[in-house]
XYZ file of N, CA, C and O in Angstrom:
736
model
N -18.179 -11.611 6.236
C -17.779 -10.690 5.192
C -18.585 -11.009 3.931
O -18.680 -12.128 3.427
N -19.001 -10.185 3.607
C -20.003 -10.061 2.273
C -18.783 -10.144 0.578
O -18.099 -9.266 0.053
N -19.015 -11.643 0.204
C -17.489 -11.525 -1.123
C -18.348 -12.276 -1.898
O -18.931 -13.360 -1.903
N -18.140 -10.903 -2.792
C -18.816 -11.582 -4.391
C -18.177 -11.882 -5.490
O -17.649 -11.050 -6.227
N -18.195 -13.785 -5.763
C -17.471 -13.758 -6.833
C -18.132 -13.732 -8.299
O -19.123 -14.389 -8.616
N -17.423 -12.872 -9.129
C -17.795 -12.669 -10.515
C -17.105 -14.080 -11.476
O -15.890 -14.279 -11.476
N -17.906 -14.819 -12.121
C -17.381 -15.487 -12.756
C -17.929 -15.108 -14.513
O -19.004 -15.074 -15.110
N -16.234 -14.834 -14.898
C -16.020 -14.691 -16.293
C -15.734 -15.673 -17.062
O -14.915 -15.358 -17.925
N -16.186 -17.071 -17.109
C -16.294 -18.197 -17.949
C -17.260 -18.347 -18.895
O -18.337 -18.402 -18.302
N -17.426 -18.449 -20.183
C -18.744 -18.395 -20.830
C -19.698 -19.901 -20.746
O -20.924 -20.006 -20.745
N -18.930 -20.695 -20.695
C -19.557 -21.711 -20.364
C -19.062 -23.224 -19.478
O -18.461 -24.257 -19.771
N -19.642 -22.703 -18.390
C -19.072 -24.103 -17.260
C -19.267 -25.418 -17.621
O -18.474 -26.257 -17.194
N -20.203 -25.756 -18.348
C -20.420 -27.243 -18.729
C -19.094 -27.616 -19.742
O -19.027 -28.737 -20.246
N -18.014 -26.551 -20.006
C -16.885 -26.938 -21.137
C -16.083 -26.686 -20.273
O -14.938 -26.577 -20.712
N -16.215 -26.514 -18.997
C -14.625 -26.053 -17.870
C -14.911 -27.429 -16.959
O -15.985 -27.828 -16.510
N -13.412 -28.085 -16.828
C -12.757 -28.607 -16.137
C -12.135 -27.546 -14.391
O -12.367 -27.783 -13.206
N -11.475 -26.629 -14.937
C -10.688 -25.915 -13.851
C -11.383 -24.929 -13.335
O -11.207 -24.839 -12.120
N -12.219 -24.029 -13.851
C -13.195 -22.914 -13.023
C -14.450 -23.600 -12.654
O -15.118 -22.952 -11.848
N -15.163 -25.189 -13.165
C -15.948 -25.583 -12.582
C -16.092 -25.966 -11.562
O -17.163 -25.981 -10.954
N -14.980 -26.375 -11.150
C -14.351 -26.957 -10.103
C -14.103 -26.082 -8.974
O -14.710 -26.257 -7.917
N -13.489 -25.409 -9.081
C -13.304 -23.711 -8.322
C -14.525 -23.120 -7.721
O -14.811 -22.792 -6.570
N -15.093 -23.088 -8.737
C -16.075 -22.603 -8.405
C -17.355 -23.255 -7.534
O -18.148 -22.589 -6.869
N -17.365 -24.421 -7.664
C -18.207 -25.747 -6.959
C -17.376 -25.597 -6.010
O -18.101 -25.002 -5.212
N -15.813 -25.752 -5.205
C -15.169 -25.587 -3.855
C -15.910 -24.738 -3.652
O -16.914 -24.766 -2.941
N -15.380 -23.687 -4.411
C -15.843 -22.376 -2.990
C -17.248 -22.147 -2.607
O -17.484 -21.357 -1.693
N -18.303 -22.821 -3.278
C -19.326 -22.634 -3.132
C -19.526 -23.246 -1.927
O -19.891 -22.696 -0.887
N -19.145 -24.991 -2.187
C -18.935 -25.735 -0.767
C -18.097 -25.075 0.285
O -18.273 -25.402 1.458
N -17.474 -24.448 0.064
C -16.582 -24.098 1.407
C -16.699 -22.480 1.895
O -16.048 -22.022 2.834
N -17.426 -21.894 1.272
C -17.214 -20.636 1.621
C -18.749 -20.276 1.616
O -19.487 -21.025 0.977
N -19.446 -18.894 2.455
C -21.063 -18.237 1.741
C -21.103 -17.167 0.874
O -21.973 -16.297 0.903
N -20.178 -17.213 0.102
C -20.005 -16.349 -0.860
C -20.918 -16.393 -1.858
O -21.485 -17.392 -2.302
N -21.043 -15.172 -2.218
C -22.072 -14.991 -3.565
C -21.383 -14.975 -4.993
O -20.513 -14.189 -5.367
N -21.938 -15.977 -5.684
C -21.525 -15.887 -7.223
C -22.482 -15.427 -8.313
O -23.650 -15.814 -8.277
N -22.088 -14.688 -9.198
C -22.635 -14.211 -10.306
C -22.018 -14.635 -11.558
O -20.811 -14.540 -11.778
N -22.875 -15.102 -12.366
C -21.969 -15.239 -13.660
C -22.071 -14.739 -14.628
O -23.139 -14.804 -15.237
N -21.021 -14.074 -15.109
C -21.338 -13.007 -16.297
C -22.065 -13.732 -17.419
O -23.027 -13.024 -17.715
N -22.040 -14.844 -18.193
C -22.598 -15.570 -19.014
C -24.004 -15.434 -18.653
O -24.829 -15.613 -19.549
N -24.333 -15.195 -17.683
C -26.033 -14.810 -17.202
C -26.744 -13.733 -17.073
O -27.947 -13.819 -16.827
N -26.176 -12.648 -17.203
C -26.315 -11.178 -17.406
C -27.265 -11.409 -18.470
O -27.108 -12.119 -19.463
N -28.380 -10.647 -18.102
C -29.292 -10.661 -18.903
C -29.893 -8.602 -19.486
O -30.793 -8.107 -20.165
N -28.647 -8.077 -18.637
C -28.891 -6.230 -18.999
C -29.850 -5.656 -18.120
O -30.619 -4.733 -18.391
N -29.715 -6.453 -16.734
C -30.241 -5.682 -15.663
C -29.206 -5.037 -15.138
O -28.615 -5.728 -14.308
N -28.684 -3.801 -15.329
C -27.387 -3.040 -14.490
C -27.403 -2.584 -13.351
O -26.353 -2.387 -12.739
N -28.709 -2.299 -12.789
C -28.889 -2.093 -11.912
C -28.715 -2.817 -10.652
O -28.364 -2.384 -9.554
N -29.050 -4.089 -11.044
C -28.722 -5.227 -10.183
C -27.207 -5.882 -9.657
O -26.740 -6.327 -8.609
N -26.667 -5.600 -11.340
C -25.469 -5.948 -11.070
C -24.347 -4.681 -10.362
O -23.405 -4.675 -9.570
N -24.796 -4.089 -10.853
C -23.750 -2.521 -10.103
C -24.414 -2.767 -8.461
O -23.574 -2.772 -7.561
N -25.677 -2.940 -8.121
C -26.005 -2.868 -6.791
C -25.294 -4.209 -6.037
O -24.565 -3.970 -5.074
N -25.440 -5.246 -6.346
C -24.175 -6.361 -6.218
C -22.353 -5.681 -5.368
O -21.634 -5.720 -4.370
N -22.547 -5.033 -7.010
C -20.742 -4.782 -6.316
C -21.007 -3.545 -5.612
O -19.911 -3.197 -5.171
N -21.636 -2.937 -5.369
C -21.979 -1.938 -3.937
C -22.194 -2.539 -2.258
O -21.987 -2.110 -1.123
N -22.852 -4.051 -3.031
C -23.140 -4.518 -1.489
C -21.979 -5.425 -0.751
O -22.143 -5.812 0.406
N -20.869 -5.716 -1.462
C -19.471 -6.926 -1.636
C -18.860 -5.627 -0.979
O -18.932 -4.462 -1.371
N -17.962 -6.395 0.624
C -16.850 -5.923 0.644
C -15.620 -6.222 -0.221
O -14.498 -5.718 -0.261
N -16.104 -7.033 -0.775
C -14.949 -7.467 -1.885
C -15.290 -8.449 -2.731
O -16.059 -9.379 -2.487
N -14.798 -8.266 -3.578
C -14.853 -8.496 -5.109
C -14.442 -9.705 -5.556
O -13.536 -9.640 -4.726
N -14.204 -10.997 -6.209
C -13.450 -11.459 -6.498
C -13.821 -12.387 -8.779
O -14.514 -13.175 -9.421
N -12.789 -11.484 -8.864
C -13.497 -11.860 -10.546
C -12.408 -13.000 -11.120
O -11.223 -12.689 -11.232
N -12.812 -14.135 -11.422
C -12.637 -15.221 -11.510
C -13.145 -15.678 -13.056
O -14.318 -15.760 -13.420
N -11.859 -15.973 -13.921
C -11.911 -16.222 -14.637
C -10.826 -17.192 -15.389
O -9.774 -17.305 -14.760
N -10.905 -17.997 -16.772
C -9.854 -18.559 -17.699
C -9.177 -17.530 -18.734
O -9.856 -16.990 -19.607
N -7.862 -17.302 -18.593
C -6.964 -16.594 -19.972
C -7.360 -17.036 -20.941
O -7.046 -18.226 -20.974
N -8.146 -16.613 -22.191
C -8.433 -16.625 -23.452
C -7.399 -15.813 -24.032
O -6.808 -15.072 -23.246
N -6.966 -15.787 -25.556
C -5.817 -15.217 -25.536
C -5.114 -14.015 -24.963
O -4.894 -12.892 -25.418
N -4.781 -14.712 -23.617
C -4.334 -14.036 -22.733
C -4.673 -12.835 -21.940
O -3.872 -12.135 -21.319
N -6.510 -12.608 -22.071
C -7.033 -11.785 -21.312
C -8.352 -13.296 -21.024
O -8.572 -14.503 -21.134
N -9.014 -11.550 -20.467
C -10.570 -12.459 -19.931
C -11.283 -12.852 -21.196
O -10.875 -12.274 -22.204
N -12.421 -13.850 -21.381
C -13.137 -13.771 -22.071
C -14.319 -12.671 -22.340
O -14.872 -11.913 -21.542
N -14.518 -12.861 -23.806
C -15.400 -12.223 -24.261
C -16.784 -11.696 -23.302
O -17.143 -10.519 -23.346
N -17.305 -12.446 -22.673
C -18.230 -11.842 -21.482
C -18.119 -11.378 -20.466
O -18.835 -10.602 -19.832
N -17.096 -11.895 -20.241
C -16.401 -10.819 -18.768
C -16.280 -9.628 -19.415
O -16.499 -8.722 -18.611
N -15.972 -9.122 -20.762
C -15.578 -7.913 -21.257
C -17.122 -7.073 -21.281
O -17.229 -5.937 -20.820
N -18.102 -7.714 -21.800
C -19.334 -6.922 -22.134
C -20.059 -7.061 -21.084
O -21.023 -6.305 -21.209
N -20.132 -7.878 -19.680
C -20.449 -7.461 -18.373
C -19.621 -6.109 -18.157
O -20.312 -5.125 -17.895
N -18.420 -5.947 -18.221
C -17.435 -4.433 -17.728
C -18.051 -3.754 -18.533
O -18.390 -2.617 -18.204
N -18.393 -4.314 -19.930
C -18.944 -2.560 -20.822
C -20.131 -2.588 -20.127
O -20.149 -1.583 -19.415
N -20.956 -3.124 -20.004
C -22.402 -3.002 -19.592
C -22.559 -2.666 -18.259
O -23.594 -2.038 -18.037
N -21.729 -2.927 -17.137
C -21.702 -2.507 -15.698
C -21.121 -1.527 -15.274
O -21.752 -0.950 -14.388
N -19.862 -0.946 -15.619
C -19.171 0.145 -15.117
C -19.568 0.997 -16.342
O -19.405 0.974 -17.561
N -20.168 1.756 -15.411
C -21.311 2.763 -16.987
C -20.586 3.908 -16.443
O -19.922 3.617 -15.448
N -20.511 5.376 -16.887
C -20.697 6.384 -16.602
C -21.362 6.989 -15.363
O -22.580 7.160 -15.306
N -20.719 7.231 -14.607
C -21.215 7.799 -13.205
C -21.440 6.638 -12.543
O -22.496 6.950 -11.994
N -21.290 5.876 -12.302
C -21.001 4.864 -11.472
C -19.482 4.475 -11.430
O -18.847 4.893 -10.462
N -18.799 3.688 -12.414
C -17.753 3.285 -12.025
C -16.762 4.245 -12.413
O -15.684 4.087 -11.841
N -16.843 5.470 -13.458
C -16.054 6.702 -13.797
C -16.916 7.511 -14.089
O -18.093 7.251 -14.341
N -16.351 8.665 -14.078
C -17.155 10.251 -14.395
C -16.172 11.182 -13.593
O -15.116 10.887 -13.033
N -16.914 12.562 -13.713
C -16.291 13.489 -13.175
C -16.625 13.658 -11.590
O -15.973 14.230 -10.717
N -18.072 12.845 -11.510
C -17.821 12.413 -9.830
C -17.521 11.802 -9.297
O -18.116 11.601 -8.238
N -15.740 10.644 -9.833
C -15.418 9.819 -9.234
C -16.243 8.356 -9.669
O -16.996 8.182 -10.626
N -15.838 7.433 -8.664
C -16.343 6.376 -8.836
C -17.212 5.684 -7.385
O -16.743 5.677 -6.247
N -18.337 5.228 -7.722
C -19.110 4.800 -6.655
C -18.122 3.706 -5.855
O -18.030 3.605 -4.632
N -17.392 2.896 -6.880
C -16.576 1.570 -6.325
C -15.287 1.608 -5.546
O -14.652 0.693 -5.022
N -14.953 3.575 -5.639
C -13.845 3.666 -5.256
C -13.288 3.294 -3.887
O -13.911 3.566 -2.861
N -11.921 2.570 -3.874
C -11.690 1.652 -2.631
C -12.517 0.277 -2.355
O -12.592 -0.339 -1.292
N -13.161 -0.052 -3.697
C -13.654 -1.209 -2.812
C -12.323 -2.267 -3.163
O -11.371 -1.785 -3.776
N -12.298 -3.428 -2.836
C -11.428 -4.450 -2.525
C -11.959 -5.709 -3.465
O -12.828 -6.569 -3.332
N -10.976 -5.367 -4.495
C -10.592 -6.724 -5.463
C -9.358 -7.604 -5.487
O -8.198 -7.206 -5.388
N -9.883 -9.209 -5.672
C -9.204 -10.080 -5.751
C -9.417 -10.873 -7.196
O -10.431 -11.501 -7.502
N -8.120 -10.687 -8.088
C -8.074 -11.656 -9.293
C -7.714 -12.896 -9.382
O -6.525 -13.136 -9.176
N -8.535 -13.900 -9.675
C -8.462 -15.133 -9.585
C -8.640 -15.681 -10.862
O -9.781 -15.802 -11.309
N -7.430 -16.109 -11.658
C -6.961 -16.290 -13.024
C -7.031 -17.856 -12.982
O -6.762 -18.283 -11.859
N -7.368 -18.984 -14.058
C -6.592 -19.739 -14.428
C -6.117 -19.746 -15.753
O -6.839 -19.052 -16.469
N -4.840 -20.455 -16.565
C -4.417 -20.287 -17.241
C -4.289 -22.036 -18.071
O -4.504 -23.059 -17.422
N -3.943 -22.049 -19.427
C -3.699 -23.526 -19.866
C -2.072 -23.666 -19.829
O -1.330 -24.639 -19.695
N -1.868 -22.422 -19.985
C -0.424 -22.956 -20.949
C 0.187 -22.567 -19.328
O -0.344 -22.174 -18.289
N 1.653 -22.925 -19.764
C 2.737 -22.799 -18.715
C 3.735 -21.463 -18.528
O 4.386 -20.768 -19.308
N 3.449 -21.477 -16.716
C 4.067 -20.109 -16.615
C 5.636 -19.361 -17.954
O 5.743 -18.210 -18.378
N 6.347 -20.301 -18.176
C 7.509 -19.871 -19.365
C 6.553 -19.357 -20.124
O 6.854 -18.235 -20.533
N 5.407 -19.782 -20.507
C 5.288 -19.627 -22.161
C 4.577 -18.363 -22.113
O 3.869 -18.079 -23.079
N 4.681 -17.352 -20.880
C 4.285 -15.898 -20.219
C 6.005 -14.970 -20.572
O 6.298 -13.868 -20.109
N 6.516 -15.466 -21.105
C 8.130 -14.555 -21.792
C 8.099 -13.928 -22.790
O 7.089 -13.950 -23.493
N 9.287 -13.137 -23.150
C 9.382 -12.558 -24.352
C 9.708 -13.848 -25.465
O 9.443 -13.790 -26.666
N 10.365 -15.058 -24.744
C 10.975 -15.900 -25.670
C 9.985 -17.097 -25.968
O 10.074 -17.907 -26.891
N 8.818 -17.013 -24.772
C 7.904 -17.958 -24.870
C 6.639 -17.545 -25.801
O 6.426 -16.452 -26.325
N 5.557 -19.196 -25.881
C 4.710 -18.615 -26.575
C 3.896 -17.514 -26.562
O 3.245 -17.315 -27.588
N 3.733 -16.471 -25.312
C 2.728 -15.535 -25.457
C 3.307 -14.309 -25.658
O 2.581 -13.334 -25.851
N 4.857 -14.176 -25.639
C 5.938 -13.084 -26.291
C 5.614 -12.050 -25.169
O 5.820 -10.924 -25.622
N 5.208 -12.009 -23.948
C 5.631 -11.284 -22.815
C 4.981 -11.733 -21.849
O 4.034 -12.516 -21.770
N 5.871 -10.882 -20.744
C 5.000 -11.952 -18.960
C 3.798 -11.358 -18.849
O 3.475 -10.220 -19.190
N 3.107 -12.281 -18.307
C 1.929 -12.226 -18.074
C 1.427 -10.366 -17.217
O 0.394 -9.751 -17.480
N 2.088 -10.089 -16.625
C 2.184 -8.761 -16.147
C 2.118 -7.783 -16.994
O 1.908 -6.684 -16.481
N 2.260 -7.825 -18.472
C 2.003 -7.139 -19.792
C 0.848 -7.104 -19.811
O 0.318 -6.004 -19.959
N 0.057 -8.250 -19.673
C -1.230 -8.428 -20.399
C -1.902 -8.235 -19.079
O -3.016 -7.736 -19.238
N -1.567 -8.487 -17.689
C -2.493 -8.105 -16.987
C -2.734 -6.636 -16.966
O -3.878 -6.359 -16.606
N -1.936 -5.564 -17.266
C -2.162 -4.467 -17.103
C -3.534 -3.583 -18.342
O -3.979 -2.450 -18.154
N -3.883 -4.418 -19.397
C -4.789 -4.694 -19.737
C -6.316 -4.554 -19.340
O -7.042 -3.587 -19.571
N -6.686 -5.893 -18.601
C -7.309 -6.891 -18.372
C -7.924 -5.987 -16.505
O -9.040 -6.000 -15.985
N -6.678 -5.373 -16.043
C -7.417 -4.393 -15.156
C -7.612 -3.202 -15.198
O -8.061 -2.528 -14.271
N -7.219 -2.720 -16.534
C -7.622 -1.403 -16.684
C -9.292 -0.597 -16.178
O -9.409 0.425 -15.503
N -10.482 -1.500 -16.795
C -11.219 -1.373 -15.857
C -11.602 -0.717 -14.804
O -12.116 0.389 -14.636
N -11.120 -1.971 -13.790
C -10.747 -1.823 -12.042
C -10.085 -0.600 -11.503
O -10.386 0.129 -10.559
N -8.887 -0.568 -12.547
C -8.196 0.484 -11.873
C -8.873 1.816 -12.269
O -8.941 2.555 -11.287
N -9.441 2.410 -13.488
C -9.838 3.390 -13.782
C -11.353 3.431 -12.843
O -11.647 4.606 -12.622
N -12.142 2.669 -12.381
C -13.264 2.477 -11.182
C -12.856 2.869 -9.761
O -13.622 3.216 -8.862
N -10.738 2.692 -9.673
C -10.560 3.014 -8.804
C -10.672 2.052 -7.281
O -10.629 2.393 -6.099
N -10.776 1.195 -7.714
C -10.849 -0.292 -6.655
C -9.559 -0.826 -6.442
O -8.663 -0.779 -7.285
N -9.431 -1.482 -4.994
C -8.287 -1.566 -4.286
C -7.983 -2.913 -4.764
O -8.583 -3.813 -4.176
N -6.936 -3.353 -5.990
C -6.189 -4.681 -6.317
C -6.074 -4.988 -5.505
O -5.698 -3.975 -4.915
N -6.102 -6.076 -4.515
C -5.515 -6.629 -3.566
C -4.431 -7.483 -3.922
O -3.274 -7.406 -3.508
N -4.937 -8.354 -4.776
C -4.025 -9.601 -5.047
C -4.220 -10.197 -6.432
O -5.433 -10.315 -6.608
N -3.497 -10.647 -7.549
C -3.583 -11.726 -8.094
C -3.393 -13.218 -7.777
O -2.220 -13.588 -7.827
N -4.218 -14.058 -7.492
C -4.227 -15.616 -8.055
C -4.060 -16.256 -9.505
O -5.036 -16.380 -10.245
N -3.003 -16.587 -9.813
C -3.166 -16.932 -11.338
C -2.201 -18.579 -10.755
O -1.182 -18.793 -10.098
N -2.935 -19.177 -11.251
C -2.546 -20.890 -11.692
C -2.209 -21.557 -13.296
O -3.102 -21.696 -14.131
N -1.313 -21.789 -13.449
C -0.642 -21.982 -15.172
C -0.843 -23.767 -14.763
O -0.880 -24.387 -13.701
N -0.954 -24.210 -16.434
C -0.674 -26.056 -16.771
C -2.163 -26.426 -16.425
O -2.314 -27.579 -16.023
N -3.525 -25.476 -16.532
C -4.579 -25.707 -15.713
C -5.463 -26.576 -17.187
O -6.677 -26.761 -17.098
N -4.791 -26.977 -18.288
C -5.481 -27.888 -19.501
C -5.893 -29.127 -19.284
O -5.023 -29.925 -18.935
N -7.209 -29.589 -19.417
C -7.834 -30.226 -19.217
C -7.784 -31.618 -20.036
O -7.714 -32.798 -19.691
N -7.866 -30.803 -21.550
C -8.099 -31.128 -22.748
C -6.712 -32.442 -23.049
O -5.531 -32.096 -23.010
N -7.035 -33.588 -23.271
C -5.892 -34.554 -23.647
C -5.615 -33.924 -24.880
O -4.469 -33.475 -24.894
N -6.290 -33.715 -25.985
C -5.835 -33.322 -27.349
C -4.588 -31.994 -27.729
O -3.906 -31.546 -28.651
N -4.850 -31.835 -26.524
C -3.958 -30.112 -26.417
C -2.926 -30.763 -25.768
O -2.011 -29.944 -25.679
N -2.438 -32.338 -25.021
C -1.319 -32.021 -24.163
C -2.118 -32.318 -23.057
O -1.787 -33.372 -22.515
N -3.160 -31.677 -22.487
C -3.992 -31.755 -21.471
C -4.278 -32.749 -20.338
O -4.693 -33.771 -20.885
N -4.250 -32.889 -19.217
C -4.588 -34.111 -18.251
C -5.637 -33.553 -17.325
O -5.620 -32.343 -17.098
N -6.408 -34.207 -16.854
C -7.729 -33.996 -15.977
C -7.838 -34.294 -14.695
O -8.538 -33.614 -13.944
N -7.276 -35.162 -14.364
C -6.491 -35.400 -13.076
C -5.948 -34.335 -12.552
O -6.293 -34.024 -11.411
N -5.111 -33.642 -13.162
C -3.986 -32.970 -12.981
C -4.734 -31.265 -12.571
O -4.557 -30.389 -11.725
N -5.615 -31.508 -13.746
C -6.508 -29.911 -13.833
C -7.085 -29.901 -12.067
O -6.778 -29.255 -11.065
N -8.016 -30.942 -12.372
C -8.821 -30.933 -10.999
C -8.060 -30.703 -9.671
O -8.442 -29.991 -8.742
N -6.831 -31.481 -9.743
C -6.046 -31.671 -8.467
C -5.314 -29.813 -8.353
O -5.146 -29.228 -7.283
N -5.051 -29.327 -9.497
C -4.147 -27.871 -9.035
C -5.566 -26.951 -9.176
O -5.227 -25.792 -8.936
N -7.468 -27.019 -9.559
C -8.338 -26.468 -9.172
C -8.541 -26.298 -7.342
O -8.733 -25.375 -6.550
N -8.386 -27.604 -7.294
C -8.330 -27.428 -5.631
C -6.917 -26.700 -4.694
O -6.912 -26.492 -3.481
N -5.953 -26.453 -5.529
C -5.123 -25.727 -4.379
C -5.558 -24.315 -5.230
O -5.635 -23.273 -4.579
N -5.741 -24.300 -6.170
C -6.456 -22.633 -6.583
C -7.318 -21.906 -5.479
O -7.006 -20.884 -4.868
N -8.715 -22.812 -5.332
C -9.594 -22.528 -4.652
C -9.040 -22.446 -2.798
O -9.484 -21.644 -1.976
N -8.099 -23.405 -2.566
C -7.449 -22.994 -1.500
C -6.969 -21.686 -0.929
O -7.327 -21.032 0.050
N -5.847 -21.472 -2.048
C -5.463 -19.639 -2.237
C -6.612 -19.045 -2.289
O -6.829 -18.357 -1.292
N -7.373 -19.047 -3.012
C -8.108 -17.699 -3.104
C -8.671 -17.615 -1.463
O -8.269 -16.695 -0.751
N -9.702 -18.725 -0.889
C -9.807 -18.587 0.310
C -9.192 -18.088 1.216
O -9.664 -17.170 1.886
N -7.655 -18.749 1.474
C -6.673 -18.070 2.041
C -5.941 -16.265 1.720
O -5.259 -15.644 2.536
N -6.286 -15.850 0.537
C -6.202 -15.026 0.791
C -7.111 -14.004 1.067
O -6.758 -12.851 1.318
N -8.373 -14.419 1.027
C -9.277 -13.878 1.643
C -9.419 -14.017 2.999
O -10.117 -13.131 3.490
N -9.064 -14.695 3.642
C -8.795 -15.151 5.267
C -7.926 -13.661 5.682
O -8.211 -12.682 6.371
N -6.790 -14.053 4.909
C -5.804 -13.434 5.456
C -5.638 -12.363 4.742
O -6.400 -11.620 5.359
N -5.122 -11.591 3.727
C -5.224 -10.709 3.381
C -6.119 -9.532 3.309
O -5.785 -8.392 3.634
N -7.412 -9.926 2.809
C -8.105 -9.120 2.850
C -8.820 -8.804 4.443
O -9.533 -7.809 4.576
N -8.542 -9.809 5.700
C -8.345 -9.425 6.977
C -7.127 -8.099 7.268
O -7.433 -7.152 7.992
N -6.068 -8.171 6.758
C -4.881 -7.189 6.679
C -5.732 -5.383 6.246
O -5.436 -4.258 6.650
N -6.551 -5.736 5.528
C -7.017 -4.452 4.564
C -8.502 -3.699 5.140
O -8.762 -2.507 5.298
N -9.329 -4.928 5.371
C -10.935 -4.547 6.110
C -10.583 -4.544 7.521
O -10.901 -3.526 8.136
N -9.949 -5.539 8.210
C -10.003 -5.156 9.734
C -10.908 -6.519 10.346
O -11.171 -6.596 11.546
């Protein structure tokens, strides 16, 4: 199966938890990665990418509580007009996406009463607007919370690395299995 993951991190040499992720699956899977931080405004390349992926998988850290800043201006710069929307539809329509989130803070602090003042399901509806207006098949969210690295924040590294590897587990697994349920 042809699965391309998009990575929306701006810079891996400052990630603990998507570096890591992303180094598994490289080891464990032949998946193709792209990283938006590397987009250099060839669109062509990158729209031909997600034409050639039976599936998708965009992989990124919650910055306040969406994707980062480059994951955003890869989406402005890639889903252009007549490709990912227009009045002829979308080239991407039905293809098969998988969101693969990590997060610092802790699932509570995704409440009305916690620090981010609603569940995370607020803000994802956001964050795939995108996707969904391209018309691509959500498959699944992966989101992992407590993923802080940083001692100064609270943070442990041990801890990051050890819940990076059951991240990268899931996502595999649900690419095993799920997206087996959907392609056939």
């Amino acid at each position: 199966m042809n699965v391309l993951v998009i990575n929306g991190h701006p810079n891996l040499d400052k990630s603990f938890a998507n570096a890591e992720i992303l180094k598994l699956l490289e080891q464990r899977t032949d998946w193709s990665v792209a990283h938006a931080a590397d987009f250099a405004g060839d669109i062509k390349t990158e729209q031909q990418r997600l034409l050639d992926a039976e599936l998708i998988i965009v992989q990124f850290p919650l910055y306040w509580s969406t994707f980062p800043a480059v994951m955003k201006e890869w989406i402005d710069q890639v889903f252009t007009y007549g490709f990912a929307f227009g009045p002829d539809g979308s080239q991407l329509k039905g293809k098969k996406l998988l969101f693969s989130i990590t997060a610092g803070a802790t699932a509570e602090s995704y409440s009305e009463t916690g620090f981010n003042f609603m569940p995370l399901e607020n803000y994802q509806r956001s964050f795939e607007h995108a996707f969904k207006a391209a018309e691509m098949d959500i498959l699944d969210t992966v989101v992992t919370f407590e993923m802080n690295a940083i001692p100064e924040e609270g943070g442990d590294v041990e801890k990051t690395i050890a819940l990076a590897h059951q991240h990268a587990n899931q996502i595999i697994f649900a690419v095993k299995n799920t997206v087996n349920a959907h392609i056939g």
